[in-house]
Coordinates of C-alpha atoms in Angstrom, one line a residue:
Chain M
S151 CA -1.4 -38.6 21.4
Y152 CA -1.6 -37.7 17.7
E153 CA -1.0 -34.1 16.8
L154 CA -1.7 -32.0 13.7
T155 CA 0.3 -28.8 13.2
Q156 CA -0.9 -25.8 11.1
P157 CA 0.7 -22.4 10.6
P158 CA -1.0 -19.8 12.8
S159 CA -1.5 -17.5 9.8
V160 CA -1.4 -17.2 6.1
S161 CA -1.8 -14.1 4.0
V162 CA -2.8 -13.9 0.3
S163 CA -3.8 -11.2 -2.2
P164 CA -7.2 -11.3 -3.8
G165 CA -7.2 -13.5 -6.9
Q166 CA -4.0 -15.4 -5.9
T167 CA -3.6 -18.9 -4.6
A168 CA -3.6 -19.7 -0.9
S169 CA -2.1 -22.9 0.5
I170 CA -2.6 -24.0 4.1
T171 CA -0.7 -26.9 5.4
C172 CA -1.4 -29.5 8.1
S173 CA 1.4 -31.8 9.3
G174 CA 1.2 -35.0 11.2
D175 CA 3.1 -38.2 11.5
K176 CA 2.2 -40.3 8.4
L177 CA -0.8 -38.2 7.8
G178 CA -0.9 -39.3 4.2
D179 CA -1.9 -42.8 5.5
K180 CA -5.0 -41.3 7.0
Y181 CA -7.9 -39.2 5.6
A182 CA -7.8 -35.5 6.2
C183 CA -10.6 -33.0 6.1
W184 CA -10.8 -29.2 6.4
Y185 CA -13.2 -26.8 8.0
Q186 CA -13.8 -23.1 7.5
Q187 CA -14.9 -21.0 10.4
K188 CA -15.9 -17.3 10.0
P189 CA -16.2 -15.0 13.0
G190 CA -19.3 -15.7 15.0
Q191 CA -20.2 -18.8 13.0
S192 CA -20.0 -22.6 13.4
P193 CA -17.3 -24.4 11.4
M194 CA -18.3 -25.8 8.0
V195 CA -16.6 -28.6 6.1
V196 CA -15.0 -27.5 2.8
I197 CA -12.9 -30.7 2.0
Y198 CA -13.3 -34.3 3.2
Q199 CA -11.6 -37.5 2.4
D200 CA -8.5 -35.6 1.4
T201 CA -9.9 -34.2 -1.9
K202 CA -13.7 -34.2 -1.9
R203 CA -15.8 -31.1 -1.9
P204 CA -19.3 -31.2 -0.3
S205 CA -22.1 -29.9 -2.5
G206 CA -22.2 -26.1 -2.4
I207 CA -18.4 -25.6 -1.9
P208 CA -16.8 -23.7 -4.7
E209 CA -14.4 -25.4 -7.0
R210 CA -11.7 -23.0 -6.0
F211 CA -11.3 -25.1 -2.9
S212 CA -9.2 -28.3 -3.3
G213 CA -7.2 -30.6 -1.1
S214 CA -4.3 -33.0 -1.2
N215 CA -2.7 -35.4 1.3
S216 CA 0.6 -37.2 1.0
G217 CA 3.5 -38.2 3.3
N218 CA 3.2 -36.2 6.4
T219 CA 1.3 -33.2 5.0
A220 CA -2.2 -32.4 3.9
T221 CA -2.8 -29.2 2.0
L222 CA -5.8 -27.0 1.5
T223 CA -5.5 -24.9 -1.6
I224 CA -7.8 -22.0 -2.5
S225 CA -7.4 -20.8 -6.1
G226 CA -8.5 -17.3 -7.0
T227 CA -8.9 -16.4 -3.4
Q228 CA -11.8 -14.0 -2.7
A229 CA -12.4 -11.7 0.2
M230 CA -15.2 -13.9 1.4
D231 CA -12.6 -16.7 2.0
E232 CA -11.0 -14.8 4.9
A233 CA -11.6 -17.1 7.8
D234 CA -10.0 -19.6 10.2
Y235 CA -9.3 -23.0 8.7
Y236 CA -8.9 -26.3 10.7
C237 CA -7.6 -29.6 9.5
Q238 CA -8.9 -32.8 11.1
A239 CA -8.0 -36.5 11.0
W240 CA -9.0 -39.6 12.9
D241 CA -6.5 -41.5 15.0
S242 CA -6.7 -44.1 17.7
S243 CA -10.5 -43.8 18.0
T244 CA -10.4 -40.0 18.4
V245 CA -11.0 -37.0 16.2
V246 CA -8.0 -34.8 16.1
F247 CA -8.1 -31.1 15.0
G248 CA -5.2 -29.0 14.0
G249 CA -4.6 -25.7 15.8
G250 CA -6.1 -23.7 13.1
T251 CA -4.8 -21.2 10.5
K252 CA -6.1 -17.6 10.1
L253 CA -6.3 -16.8 6.4
T254 CA -6.1 -13.1 5.7
V255 CA -7.0 -11.8 2.3
L256 CA -5.3 -8.4 1.7
Chain L
Q187 CA -31.6 -30.1 6.1
V188 CA -30.6 -31.4 9.5
Q189 CA -30.7 -28.9 12.4
L190 CA -29.0 -29.2 15.8
Q191 CA -29.7 -27.0 18.8
E192 CA -27.8 -27.0 22.0
S193 CA -29.4 -26.2 25.3
G194 CA -28.3 -26.0 28.9
P195 CA -27.1 -23.7 31.6
G196 CA -24.8 -20.9 30.4
L197 CA -23.1 -20.6 33.9
V198 CA -21.8 -23.5 35.9
K199 CA -20.0 -23.3 39.2
P200 CA -16.5 -24.8 39.7
S201 CA -16.5 -28.4 40.8
Q202 CA -20.0 -28.9 39.5
T203 CA -21.3 -30.9 36.5
L204 CA -21.8 -29.3 33.1
S205 CA -24.9 -30.7 31.4
L206 CA -25.9 -30.0 27.8
T207 CA -28.5 -31.4 25.5
C208 CA -28.6 -31.3 21.7
T209 CA -31.9 -31.6 19.9
V210 CA -31.8 -32.9 16.4
S211 CA -34.6 -31.9 13.9
S212 CA -35.3 -32.5 10.2
G213 CA -33.4 -35.7 10.2
S214 CA -33.4 -39.1 11.9
I215 CA -31.1 -39.4 14.9
S216 CA -31.6 -43.2 14.6
S217 CA -29.7 -43.7 11.3
S218 CA -26.8 -45.9 12.0
I219 CA -24.5 -44.3 9.5
Y220 CA -24.2 -41.2 11.6
Y221 CA -22.8 -40.4 15.0
W222 CA -23.4 -37.5 17.3
S223 CA -20.6 -35.5 18.7
W224 CA -19.6 -32.7 21.0
I225 CA -16.8 -30.2 20.2
R226 CA -15.8 -27.2 22.2
Q227 CA -13.9 -24.0 21.5
P228 CA -12.5 -21.6 24.1
A229 CA -12.8 -18.0 23.1
G230 CA -10.2 -17.1 20.6
K231 CA -8.8 -20.6 20.5
G232 CA -9.1 -23.7 18.4
L233 CA -11.5 -26.6 18.2
E234 CA -11.3 -29.5 20.7
W235 CA -13.1 -32.7 20.1
I236 CA -14.9 -33.9 23.2
G237 CA -16.4 -37.2 22.1
R238 CA -19.0 -39.0 20.0
I239 CA -21.9 -41.4 20.5
Y240 CA -23.8 -43.7 18.2
T241 CA -27.5 -44.5 18.7
S242 CA -26.4 -48.0 19.7
G243 CA -24.8 -46.3 22.7
S244 CA -21.3 -46.9 21.6
T245 CA -19.0 -44.0 22.5
N246 CA -15.5 -42.7 21.9
Y247 CA -14.1 -40.0 24.2
N248 CA -11.2 -37.6 24.1
P249 CA -8.7 -39.3 26.4
S250 CA -8.0 -36.0 28.2
L251 CA -11.6 -35.7 29.2
K252 CA -12.6 -39.3 29.5
S253 CA -12.5 -39.6 33.3
R254 CA -15.0 -36.7 33.7
L255 CA -17.2 -37.3 30.6
T256 CA -20.5 -39.1 30.0
M257 CA -22.5 -39.0 26.8
S258 CA -26.0 -40.4 26.3
V259 CA -28.6 -40.5 23.6
D260 CA -32.4 -40.6 23.7
T261 CA -33.8 -41.5 20.3
S262 CA -37.4 -41.1 21.4
K263 CA -36.7 -37.4 21.9
S264 CA -34.2 -37.0 19.1
Q265 CA -31.7 -35.8 21.6
F266 CA -28.2 -36.6 22.8
S267 CA -26.5 -35.2 25.9
L268 CA -23.2 -34.4 27.5
K269 CA -22.2 -34.4 31.1
L270 CA -18.8 -33.1 32.2
S271 CA -18.0 -33.4 35.9
S272 CA -15.7 -31.5 38.2
V273 CA -15.5 -28.5 35.9
T274 CA -12.9 -25.7 36.2
A275 CA -12.4 -22.4 34.5
A276 CA -10.5 -24.3 31.8
D277 CA -13.8 -25.8 30.7
T278 CA -15.2 -22.4 29.8
A279 CA -15.9 -22.5 26.1
M280 CA -18.4 -22.5 23.2
Y281 CA -19.8 -26.0 23.1
Y282 CA -21.0 -27.3 19.7
C283 CA -23.1 -30.4 19.1
A284 CA -22.7 -31.9 15.7
R285 CA -23.4 -34.9 13.4
G286 CA -20.6 -36.9 11.9
L287 CA -20.2 -39.7 9.5
N288 CA -17.5 -42.2 8.7
Y289 CA -15.9 -43.1 5.3
G290 CA -13.4 -45.9 5.2
S291 CA -10.8 -45.0 7.8
G292 CA -11.8 -41.4 8.0
T293 CA -14.5 -39.3 9.5
Y294 CA -15.9 -35.8 9.3
I295 CA -18.6 -33.5 10.7
D296 CA -21.2 -32.5 8.2
Y297 CA -23.6 -30.6 10.4
W298 CA -23.0 -28.3 13.4
G299 CA -25.2 -26.6 15.9
Q300 CA -24.9 -22.9 16.4
G301 CA -23.1 -23.4 19.7
T302 CA -23.8 -22.5 23.3
L303 CA -21.4 -20.6 25.5
V304 CA -20.7 -22.2 28.9
T305 CA -18.9 -20.2 31.5
V306 CA -17.5 -21.8 34.6
S307 CA -17.4 -19.3 37.4
S308 CA -18.5 -18.9 41.0

């Protein structure tokens, strides 16, 4: 079965750029999306189709996907961005989630 | 603004069947461009996709759960449902219902329910 691998944790200082990676075999040949989940809340999509932001998502969120790695980048990270982030792709008629990355802003 | 609300027992005994229903409001469940999905999350762990159903009745299931899983949809009630048989403690999780849509060869979830906690215990 297809697997997506994320680092368990990433730390960033306020105002700096955070990058969260998601690795999978030939992931660049698929579309990736990213969800943000804050404690006690349901996940929310922040990037879909590799690079697109849904309405209401701040411009500081961006995405890329090439080769075996998709990346979520948060520029000018704010305290409110502290959350768990999950990548997701579609493979062999199934939705696949990455294991999640806890982003700490400190 | 589409709203999804899960309902069902919060406690299920081992070996029994877990049954949940999701009610969709403020949006048409019958639109063919969307599908309806279940996703679960054990406490402190990551997301696991359970499966999806279109209003046509077409389904895709997580291979690891397929043998125990049945999903159905009732457009007249704007509801879709999940049945997971022969549950064990490993099925204890927050269960989310959600709406998804496809784009080319990709797909994503655009609306999620608030989730319902299901505990498997005797």
